[in-house]
mmCIF file of C-alpha atoms in Angstrom:
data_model
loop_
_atom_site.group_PDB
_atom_site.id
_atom_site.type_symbol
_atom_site.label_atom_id
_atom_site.label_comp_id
_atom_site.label_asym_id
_atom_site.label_seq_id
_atom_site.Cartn_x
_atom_site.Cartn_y
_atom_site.Cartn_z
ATOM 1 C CA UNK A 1307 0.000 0.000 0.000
ATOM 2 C CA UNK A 1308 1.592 3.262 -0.944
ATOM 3 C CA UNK A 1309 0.799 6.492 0.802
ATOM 4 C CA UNK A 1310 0.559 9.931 -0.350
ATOM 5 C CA UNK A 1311 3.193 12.945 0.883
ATOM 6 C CA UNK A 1312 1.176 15.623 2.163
ATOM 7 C CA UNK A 1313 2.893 18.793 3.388
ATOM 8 C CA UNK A 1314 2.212 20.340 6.763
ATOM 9 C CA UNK A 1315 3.360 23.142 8.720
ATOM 10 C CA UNK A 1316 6.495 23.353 10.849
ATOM 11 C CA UNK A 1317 4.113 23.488 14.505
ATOM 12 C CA UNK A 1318 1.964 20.451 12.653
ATOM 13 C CA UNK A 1319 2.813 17.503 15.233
ATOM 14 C CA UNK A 1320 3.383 14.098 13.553
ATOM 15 C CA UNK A 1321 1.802 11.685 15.964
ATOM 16 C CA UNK A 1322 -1.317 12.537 16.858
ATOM 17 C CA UNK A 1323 -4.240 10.551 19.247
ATOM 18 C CA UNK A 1324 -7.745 9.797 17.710
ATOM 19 C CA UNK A 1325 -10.282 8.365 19.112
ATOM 20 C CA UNK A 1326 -12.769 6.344 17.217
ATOM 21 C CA UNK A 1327 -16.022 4.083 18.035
ATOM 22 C CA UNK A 1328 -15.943 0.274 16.432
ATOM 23 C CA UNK A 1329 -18.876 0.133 14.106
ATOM 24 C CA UNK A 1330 -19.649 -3.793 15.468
ATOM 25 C CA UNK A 1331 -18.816 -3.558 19.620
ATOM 26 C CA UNK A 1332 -19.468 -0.023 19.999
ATOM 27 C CA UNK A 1333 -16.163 0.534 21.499
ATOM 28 C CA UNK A 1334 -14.397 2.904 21.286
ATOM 29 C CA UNK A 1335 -10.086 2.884 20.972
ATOM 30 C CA UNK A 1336 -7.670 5.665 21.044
ATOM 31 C CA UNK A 1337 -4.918 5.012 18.661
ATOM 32 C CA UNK A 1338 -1.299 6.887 18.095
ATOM 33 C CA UNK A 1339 -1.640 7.845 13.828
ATOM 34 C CA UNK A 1340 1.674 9.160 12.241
ATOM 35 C CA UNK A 1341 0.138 12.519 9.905
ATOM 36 C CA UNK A 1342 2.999 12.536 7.974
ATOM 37 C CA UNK A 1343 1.639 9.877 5.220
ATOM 38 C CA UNK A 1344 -1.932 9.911 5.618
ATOM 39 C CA UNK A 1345 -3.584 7.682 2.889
ATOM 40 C CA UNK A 1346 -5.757 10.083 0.286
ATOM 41 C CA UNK A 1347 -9.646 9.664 0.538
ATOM 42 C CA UNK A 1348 -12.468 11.096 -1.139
ATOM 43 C CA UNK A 1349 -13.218 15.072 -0.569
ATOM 44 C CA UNK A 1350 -9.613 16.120 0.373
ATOM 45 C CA UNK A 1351 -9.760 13.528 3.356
ATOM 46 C CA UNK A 1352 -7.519 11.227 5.062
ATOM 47 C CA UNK A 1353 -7.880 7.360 6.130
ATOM 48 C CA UNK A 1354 -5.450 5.248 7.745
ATOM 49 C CA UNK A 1355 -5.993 1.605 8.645
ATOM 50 C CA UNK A 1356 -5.011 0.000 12.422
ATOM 51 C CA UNK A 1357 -5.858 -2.869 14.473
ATOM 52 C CA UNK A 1358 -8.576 -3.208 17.141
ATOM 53 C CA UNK A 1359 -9.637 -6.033 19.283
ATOM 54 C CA UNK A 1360 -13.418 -6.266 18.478
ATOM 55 C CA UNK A 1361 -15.817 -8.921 20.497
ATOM 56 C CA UNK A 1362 -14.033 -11.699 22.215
ATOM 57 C CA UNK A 1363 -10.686 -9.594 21.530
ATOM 58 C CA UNK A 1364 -10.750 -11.040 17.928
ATOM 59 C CA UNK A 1365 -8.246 -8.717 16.269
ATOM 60 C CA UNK A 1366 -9.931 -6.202 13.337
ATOM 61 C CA UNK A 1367 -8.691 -4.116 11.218
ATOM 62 C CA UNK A 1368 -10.240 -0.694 11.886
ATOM 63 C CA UNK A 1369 -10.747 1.724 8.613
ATOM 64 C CA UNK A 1370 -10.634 5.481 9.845
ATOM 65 C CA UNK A 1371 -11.608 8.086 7.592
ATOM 66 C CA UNK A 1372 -10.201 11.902 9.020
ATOM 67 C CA UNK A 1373 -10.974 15.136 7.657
ATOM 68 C CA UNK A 1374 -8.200 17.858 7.432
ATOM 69 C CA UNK A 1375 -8.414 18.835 10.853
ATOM 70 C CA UNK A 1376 -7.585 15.282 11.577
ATOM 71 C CA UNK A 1377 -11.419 14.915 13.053
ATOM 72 C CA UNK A 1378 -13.261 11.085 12.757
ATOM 73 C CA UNK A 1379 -15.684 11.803 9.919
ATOM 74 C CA UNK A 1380 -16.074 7.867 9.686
ATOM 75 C CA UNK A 1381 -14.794 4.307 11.208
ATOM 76 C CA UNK A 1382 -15.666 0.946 10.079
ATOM 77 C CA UNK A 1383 -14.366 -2.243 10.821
ATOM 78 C CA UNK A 1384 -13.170 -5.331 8.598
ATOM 79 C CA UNK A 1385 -11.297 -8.745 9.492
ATOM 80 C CA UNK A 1386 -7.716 -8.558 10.123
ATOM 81 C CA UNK A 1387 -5.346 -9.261 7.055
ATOM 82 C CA UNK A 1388 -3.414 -11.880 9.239
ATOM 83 C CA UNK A 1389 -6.856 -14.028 10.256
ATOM 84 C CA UNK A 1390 -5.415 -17.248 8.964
ATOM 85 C CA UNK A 1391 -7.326 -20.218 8.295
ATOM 86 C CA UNK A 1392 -7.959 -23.051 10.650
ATOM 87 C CA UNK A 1393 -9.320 -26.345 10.871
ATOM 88 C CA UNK A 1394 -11.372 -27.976 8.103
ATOM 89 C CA UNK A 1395 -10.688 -24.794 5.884
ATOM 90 C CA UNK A 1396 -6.770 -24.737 6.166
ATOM 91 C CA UNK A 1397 -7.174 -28.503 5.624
ATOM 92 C CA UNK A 1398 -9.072 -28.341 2.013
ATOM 93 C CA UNK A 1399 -6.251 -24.992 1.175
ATOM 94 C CA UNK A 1400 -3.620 -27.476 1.476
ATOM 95 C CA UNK A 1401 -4.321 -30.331 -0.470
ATOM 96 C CA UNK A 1402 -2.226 -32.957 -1.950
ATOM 97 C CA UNK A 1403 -2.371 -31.187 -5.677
ATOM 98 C CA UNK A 1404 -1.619 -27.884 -4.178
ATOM 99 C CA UNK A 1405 1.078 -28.835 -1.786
ATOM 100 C CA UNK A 1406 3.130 -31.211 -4.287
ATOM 101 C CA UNK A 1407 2.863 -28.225 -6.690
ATOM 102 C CA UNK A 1408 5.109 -25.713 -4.312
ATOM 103 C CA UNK A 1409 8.029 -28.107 -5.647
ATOM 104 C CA UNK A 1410 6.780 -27.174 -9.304
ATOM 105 C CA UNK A 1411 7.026 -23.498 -8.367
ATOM 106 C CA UNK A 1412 10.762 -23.582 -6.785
ATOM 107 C CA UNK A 1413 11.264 -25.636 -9.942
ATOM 108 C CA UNK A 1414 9.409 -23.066 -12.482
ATOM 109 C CA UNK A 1415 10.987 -19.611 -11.192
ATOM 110 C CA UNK A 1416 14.508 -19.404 -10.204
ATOM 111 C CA UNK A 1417 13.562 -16.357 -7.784
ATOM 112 C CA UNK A 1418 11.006 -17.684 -6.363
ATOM 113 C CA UNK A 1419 11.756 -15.928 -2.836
ATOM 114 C CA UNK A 1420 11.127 -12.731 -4.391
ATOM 115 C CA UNK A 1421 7.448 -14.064 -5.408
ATOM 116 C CA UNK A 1422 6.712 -15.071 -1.591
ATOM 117 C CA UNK A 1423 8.180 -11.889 0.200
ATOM 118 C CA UNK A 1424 5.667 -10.171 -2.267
ATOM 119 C CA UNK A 1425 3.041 -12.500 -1.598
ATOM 120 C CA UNK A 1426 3.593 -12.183 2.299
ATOM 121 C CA UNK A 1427 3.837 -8.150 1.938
ATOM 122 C CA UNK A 1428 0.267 -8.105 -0.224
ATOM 123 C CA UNK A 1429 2.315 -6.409 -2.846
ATOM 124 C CA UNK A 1430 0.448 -6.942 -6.346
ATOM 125 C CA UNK A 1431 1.746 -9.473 -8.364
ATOM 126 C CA UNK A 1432 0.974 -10.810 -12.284
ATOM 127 C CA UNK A 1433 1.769 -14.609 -13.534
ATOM 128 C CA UNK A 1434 2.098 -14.770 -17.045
ATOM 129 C CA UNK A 1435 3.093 -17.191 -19.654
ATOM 130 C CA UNK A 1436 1.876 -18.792 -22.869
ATOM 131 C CA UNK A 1437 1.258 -21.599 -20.739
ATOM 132 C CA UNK A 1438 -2.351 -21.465 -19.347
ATOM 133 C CA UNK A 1439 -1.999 -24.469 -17.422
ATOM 134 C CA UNK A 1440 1.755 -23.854 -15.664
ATOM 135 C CA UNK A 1441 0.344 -19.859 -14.720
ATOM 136 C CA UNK A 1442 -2.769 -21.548 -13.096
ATOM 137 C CA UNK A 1443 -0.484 -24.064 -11.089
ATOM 138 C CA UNK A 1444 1.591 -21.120 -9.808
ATOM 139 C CA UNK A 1445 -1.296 -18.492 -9.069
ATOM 140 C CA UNK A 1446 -2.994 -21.840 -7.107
ATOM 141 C CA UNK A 1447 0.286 -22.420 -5.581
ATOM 142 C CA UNK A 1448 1.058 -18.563 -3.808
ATOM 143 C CA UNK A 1449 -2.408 -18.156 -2.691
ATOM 144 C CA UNK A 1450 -1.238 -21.128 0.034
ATOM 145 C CA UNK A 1451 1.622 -18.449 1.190
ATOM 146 C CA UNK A 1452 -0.887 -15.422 1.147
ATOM 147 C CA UNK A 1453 -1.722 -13.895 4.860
ATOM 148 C CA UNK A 1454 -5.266 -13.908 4.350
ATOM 149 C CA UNK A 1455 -8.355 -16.738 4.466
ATOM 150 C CA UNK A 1456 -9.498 -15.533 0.575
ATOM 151 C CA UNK A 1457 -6.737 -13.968 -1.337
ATOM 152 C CA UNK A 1458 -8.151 -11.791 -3.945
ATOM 153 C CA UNK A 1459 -6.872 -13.744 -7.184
ATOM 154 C CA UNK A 1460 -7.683 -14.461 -10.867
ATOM 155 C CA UNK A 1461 -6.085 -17.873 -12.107
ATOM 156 C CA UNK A 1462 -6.020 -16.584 -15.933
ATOM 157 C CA UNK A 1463 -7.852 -13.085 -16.751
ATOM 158 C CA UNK A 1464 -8.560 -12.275 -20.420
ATOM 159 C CA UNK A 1465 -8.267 -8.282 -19.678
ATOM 160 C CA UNK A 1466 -6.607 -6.067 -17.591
ATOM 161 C CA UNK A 1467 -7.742 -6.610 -14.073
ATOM 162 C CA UNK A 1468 -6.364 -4.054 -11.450
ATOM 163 C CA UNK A 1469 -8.089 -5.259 -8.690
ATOM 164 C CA UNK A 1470 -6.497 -8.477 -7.475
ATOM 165 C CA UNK A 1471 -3.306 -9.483 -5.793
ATOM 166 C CA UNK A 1472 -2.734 -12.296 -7.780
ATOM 167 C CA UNK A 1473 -3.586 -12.215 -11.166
ATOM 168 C CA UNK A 1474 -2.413 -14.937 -13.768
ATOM 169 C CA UNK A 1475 -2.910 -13.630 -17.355
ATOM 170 C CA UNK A 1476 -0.925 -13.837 -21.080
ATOM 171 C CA UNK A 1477 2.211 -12.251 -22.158
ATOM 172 C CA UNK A 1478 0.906 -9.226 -24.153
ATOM 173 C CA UNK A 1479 -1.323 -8.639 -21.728
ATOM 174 C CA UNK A 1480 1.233 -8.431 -18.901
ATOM 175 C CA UNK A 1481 2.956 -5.528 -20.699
ATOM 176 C CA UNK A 1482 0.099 -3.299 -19.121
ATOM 177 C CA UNK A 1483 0.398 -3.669 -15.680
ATOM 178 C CA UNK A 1484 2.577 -1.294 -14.089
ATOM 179 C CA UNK A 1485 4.047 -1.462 -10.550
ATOM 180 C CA UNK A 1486 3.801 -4.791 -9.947
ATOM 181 C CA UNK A 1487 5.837 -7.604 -9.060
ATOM 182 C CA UNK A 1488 5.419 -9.639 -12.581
ATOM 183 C CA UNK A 1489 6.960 -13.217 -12.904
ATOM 184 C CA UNK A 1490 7.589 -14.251 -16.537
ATOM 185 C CA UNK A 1491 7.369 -18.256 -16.232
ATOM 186 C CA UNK A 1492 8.833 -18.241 -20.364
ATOM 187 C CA UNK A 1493 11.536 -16.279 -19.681
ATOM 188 C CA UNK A 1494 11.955 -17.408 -16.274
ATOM 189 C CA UNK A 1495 12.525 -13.917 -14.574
ATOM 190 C CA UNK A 1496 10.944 -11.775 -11.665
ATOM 191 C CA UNK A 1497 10.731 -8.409 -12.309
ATOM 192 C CA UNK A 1498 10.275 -5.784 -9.510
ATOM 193 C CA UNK A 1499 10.487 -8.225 -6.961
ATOM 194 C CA UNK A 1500 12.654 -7.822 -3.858
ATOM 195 C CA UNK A 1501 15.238 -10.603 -2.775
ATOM 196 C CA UNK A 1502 14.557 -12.358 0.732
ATOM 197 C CA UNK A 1503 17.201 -14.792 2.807
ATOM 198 C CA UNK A 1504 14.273 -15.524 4.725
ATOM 199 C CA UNK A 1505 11.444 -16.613 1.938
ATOM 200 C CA UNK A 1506 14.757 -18.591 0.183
ATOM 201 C CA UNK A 1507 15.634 -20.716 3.656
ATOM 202 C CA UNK A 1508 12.012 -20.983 3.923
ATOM 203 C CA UNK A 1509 11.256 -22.085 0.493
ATOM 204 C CA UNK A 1510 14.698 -24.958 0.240
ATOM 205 C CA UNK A 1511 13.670 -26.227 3.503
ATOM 206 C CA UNK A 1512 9.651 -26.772 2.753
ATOM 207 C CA UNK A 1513 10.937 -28.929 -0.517
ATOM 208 C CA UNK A 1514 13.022 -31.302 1.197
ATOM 209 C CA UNK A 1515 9.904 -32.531 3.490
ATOM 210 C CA UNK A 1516 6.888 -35.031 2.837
ATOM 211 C CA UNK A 1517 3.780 -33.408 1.332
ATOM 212 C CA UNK A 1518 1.868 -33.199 5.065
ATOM 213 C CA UNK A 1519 4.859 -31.829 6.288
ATOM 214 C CA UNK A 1520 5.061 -29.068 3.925
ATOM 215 C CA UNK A 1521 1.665 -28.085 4.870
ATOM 216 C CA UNK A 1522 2.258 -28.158 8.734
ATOM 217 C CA UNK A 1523 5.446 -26.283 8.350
ATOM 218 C CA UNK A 1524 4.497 -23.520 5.814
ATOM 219 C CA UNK A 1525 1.106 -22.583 7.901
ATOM 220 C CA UNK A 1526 2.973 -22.785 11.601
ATOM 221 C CA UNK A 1527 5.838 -20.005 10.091
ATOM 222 C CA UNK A 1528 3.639 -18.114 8.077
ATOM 223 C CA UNK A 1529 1.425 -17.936 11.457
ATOM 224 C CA UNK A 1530 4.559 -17.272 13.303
ATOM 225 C CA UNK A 1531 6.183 -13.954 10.724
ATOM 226 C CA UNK A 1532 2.429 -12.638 11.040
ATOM 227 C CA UNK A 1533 2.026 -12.539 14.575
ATOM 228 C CA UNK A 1534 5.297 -10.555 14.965
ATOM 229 C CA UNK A 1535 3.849 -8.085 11.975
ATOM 230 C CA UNK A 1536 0.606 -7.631 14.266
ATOM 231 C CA UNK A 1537 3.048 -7.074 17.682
ATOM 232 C CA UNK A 1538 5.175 -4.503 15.530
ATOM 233 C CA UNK A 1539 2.370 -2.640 14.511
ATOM 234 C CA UNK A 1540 0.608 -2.953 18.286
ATOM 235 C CA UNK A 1541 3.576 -1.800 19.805
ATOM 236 C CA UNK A 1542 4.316 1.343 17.642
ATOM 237 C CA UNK A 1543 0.643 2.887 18.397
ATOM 238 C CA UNK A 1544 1.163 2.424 22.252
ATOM 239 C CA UNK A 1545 2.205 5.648 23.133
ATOM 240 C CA UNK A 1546 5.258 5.146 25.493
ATOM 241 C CA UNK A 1547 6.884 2.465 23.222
ATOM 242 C CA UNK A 1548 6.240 4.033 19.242
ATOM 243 C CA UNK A 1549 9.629 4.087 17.518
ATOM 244 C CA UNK A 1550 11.454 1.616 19.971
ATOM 245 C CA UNK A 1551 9.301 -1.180 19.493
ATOM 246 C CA UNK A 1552 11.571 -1.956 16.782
ATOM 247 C CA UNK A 1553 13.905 -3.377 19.774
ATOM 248 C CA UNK A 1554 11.348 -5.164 21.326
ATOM 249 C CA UNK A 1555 10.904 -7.516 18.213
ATOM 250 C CA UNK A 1556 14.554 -7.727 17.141
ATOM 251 C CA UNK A 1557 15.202 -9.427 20.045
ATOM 252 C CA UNK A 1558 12.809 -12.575 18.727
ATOM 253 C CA UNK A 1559 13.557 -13.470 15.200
ATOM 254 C CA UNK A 1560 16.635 -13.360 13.670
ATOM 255 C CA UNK A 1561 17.922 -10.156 10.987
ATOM 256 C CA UNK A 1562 16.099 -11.824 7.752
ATOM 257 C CA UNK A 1563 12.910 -12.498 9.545
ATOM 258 C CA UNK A 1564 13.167 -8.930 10.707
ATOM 259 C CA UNK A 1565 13.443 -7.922 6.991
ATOM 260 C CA UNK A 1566 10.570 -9.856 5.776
ATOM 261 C CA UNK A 1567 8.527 -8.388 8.674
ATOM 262 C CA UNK A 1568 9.070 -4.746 8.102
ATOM 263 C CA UNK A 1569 7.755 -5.304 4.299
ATOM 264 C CA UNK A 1570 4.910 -6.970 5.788
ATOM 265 C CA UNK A 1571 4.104 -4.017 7.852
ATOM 266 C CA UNK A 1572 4.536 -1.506 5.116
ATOM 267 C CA UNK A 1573 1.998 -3.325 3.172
ATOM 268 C CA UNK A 1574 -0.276 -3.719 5.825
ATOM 269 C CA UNK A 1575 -0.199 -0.440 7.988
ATOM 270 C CA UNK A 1576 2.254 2.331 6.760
ATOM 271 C CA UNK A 1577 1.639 4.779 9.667
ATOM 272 C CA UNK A 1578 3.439 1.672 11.925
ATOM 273 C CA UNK A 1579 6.529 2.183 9.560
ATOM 274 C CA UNK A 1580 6.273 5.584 9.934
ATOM 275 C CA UNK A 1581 6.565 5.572 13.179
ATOM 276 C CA UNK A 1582 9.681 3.401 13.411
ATOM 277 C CA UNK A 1583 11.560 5.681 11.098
ATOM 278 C CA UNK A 1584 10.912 8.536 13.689
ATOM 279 C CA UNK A 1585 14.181 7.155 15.383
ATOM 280 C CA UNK A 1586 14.809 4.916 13.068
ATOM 281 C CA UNK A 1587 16.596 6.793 9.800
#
């Protein structure tokens, strides 16, 4: 998610507190928002996404719309981008076909870490090939590494479709999307795609295990590298911790984990980042 450079005054502070009611619970949170890259909404307005534990402190993500005065003009609520799948629904994701074919996609794209850090970071990304079939196999295959329950994806669109994270289409097509990480299975190269230690370990270690095991593994450390994205972002918006939480979670996963994280942030909530750079850079 990309945010929008806004300029303020010199007296403008850059945290600021809002407080807004839960559209569900009838709650209502104060959260720590970083003005400095406010996303642009309708009108001249502002909105910026955050968490906030809803009924039975199930985690939410919490759409606030602000006007220029930084006043609520509107909060709504959603599920959380991390609200993995469990039980009988994680068990029909991973199937045999699907699991047997993350072998075919270490096999099919030589960077194939880049194609999972961008998955995991809900960057937008485009499949193509001639190949109908091998493009559905590898858009079927990432939406088992994607954060969410229903990944928003298109096996094999005939037009231009901007609305998807995952969109498998044909060559000449391809050449229209812009900004997005776009994996050429012909040519065998990932363009726009960041490298990750983390998603390569990840990937060479899932391929050397039985077909049940893959499945265990890949949804217990995709669990695990989304829980420490949620306690990032928790930690920056509580007020006497903000930029220093980036400490607190360096001391639990090692420097490429901590890499993969930050991305995942970015994509999710970009005040949290924010935030962390006040000390940070």
């Amino acid at each position: 998610m990309t945010m929008s450079k806004s300029k303020k005054g010199k007296n403008t502070k850059s945290i600021i507190s809002i407080r807004a009611m839960c559209d569900q619970c009838k709650n209502v949170d104060t959260f720590q928002i970083s003005t400095r890259d406010l996303l642009p909404h309708i009108g001249g307005l502002y909105q910026v996404s955050t968490i906030h534990h809803c009924k039975d402190d199930k985690e939410m993500i919490m759409n606030i719309v602000l006007d220029r005065n930084y006043a609520v003009r509107q909060a709504s609520v959603s599920p959380f981008v991390g609200d993995l799948e469990s039980g009988s629904d994680a068990d029909e994701k991973w199937s045999t076909e699907e699991i047997a074919d993350v072998k075919f996609l270490v096999s099919q794209v030589k960077e194939a870490d880049k194609v999972i850090h961008a998955v995991l970071s809900s960057k937008q990304i485009v499949i193509t090939s001639k190949n109908s079939k091998f493009v559905r196999r590898i858009v079927r295959t990432l939406q088992l590494f994607a954060p969410t329950r229903y990944p928003s994806v298109v096996e094999w669109a005939d037009k231009v479709t901007k609305d998807k994270q995952i969109i498998g289409t044909k060559p000449d097509l391809a050449k229209q999307y812009s900004n997005v990480v776009l994996v050429n299975l012909d040519s065998n190269k990932v363009l726009n795609g960041k490298n990750s230690n983390y998603s390569r370990t990840f990937l060479n270690k899932l391929i050397t295990l039985e077909p049940k095991g893959i499945a265990y593994a890949a949804k217990l450390k995709i669990d695990m590298i989304i829980e420490f994205s949620k306690m990032l972002i928790e930690l920056t918006k509580e007020p006497q911790i903000g930029s220093k939480a980036i400490d607190l979670v360096k001391m639990d996963v090692s420097e490429d984990a901590y890499d993969l994280i930050i991305d995942i942030v970015a994509g999710f909530d970009p005040t949290a980042l924010e935030i962390i750079k006040e000390d940070w850079l």
